[in-house]
Amino acid sequence: MMYLVESIMSKPALTIDAQARVLGALELMKQKNIASLVVNPRPPDNTYGILTKRDSITKVVARDLDPRYMYVSEIMTQPVIKISPHASLRECSILMGKANVRRLPVFDGDNLVGIISDTDIFQC
C-alpha cells in the first residue's frame, strides 16, 4: 500500500509572522509541543519560511543571543521547501534527504494545508 503525505501530515500547520519576537515563537512551540512554525510570507518576495527548534539552538542559544530582542525573520530559513499532499512518502523522504531537512510544509497549490516531519514518516 502506498501512503501519501496527506494521510499522515499534521494539520493545520501553525504559522507565525516574520516580525514576531523569537521568544514568542519559542513559547508557542513549547505550548503546542511542536518543533517548527511556518513563517507567513511578507513583502517584497512573499515567500514562506520556516522556524525550527534547530534554528533556535544553532542561531540563538549557541551564539548566546537573547531571543527577547530578536525577530523570527533573523533566524528563519527561507524560502521553504514545499511538498504536495498528493506526493508519496517515498518522494517526501527523498526530498527531505536531498535537502537535509526534517520537516516540510505541505501545500495544495498556493494553500498551506499541513506539515510533515521525519518523525511522522518513521511512525507510519
PDB file of C-alpha atoms in Angstrom, residues 35-82:
ATOM      1  CA  ALA A  35       9.228  21.586  16.713  1.00  0.00           C
ATOM      2  CA  SER A  36       8.548  24.137  13.980  1.00  0.00           C
ATOM      3  CA  LEU A  37       6.397  27.004  12.792  1.00  0.00           C
ATOM      4  CA  VAL A  38       5.733  28.013   9.214  1.00  0.00           C
ATOM      5  CA  VAL A  39       6.538  31.705   8.766  1.00  0.00           C
ATOM      6  CA  ASN A  40       3.914  33.677   6.873  1.00  0.00           C
ATOM      7  CA  PRO A  41       5.025  35.338   3.650  1.00  0.00           C
ATOM      8  CA  ARG A  42       5.939  39.013   3.694  1.00  0.00           C
ATOM      9  CA  PRO A  43       6.707  41.606   1.046  1.00  0.00           C
ATOM     10  CA  PRO A  44       8.602  42.081  -1.147  1.00  0.00           C
ATOM     11  CA  ASP A  45       9.230  38.412  -2.067  1.00  0.00           C
ATOM     12  CA  ASN A  46       6.081  36.933  -0.469  1.00  0.00           C
ATOM     13  CA  THR A  47       7.703  33.551   0.161  1.00  0.00           C
ATOM     14  CA  TYR A  48       7.067  31.334   3.167  1.00  0.00           C
ATOM     15  CA  GLY A  49       9.782  30.484   5.655  1.00  0.00           C
ATOM     16  CA  ILE A  50      10.164  28.013   8.492  1.00  0.00           C
ATOM     17  CA  LEU A  51      11.436  28.328  12.045  1.00  0.00           C
ATOM     18  CA  THR A  52      12.610  25.134  13.713  1.00  0.00           C
ATOM     19  CA  LYS A  53      13.952  24.002  17.068  1.00  0.00           C
ATOM     20  CA  ARG A  54      17.290  23.540  15.373  1.00  0.00           C
ATOM     21  CA  ASP A  55      17.264  27.171  14.188  1.00  0.00           C
ATOM     22  CA  SER A  56      16.750  28.389  17.746  1.00  0.00           C
ATOM     23  CA  ILE A  57      19.509  26.164  19.127  1.00  0.00           C
ATOM     24  CA  THR A  58      22.129  26.921  16.479  1.00  0.00           C
ATOM     25  CA  LYS A  59      21.311  30.571  15.787  1.00  0.00           C
ATOM     26  CA  VAL A  60      20.292  31.820  19.224  1.00  0.00           C
ATOM     27  CA  VAL A  61      21.357  29.575  22.107  1.00  0.00           C
ATOM     28  CA  ALA A  62      24.758  28.572  20.676  1.00  0.00           C
ATOM     29  CA  ARG A  63      25.573  32.232  19.981  1.00  0.00           C
ATOM     30  CA  ASP A  64      24.405  33.315  23.447  1.00  0.00           C
ATOM     31  CA  LEU A  65      21.863  35.748  21.977  1.00  0.00           C
ATOM     32  CA  ASP A  66      18.707  36.949  23.707  1.00  0.00           C
ATOM     33  CA  PRO A  67      15.503  35.728  21.989  1.00  0.00           C
ATOM     34  CA  ARG A  68      13.523  38.576  23.599  1.00  0.00           C
ATOM     35  CA  TYR A  69      15.238  41.035  21.274  1.00  0.00           C
ATOM     36  CA  MET A  70      15.395  39.008  18.090  1.00  0.00           C
ATOM     37  CA  TYR A  71      12.859  38.664  15.300  1.00  0.00           C
ATOM     38  CA  VAL A  72      11.780  35.418  13.660  1.00  0.00           C
ATOM     39  CA  SER A  73      12.963  36.874  10.319  1.00  0.00           C
ATOM     40  CA  GLU A  74      16.540  36.924  11.659  1.00  0.00           C
ATOM     41  CA  ILE A  75      16.791  33.173  12.182  1.00  0.00           C
ATOM     42  CA  MET A  76      14.152  31.535   9.962  1.00  0.00           C
ATOM     43  CA  THR A  77      15.001  29.540   6.864  1.00  0.00           C
ATOM     44  CA  GLN A  78      13.599  31.000   3.655  1.00  0.00           C
ATOM     45  CA  PRO A  79      12.428  30.095   1.105  1.00  0.00           C
ATOM     46  CA  VAL A  80      10.920  26.931   2.443  1.00  0.00           C
ATOM     47  CA  ILE A  81      10.959  23.657   0.546  1.00  0.00           C
ATOM     48  CA  LYS A  82       7.377  22.517  -0.056  1.00  0.00           C
TER      49      LYS A  82
END
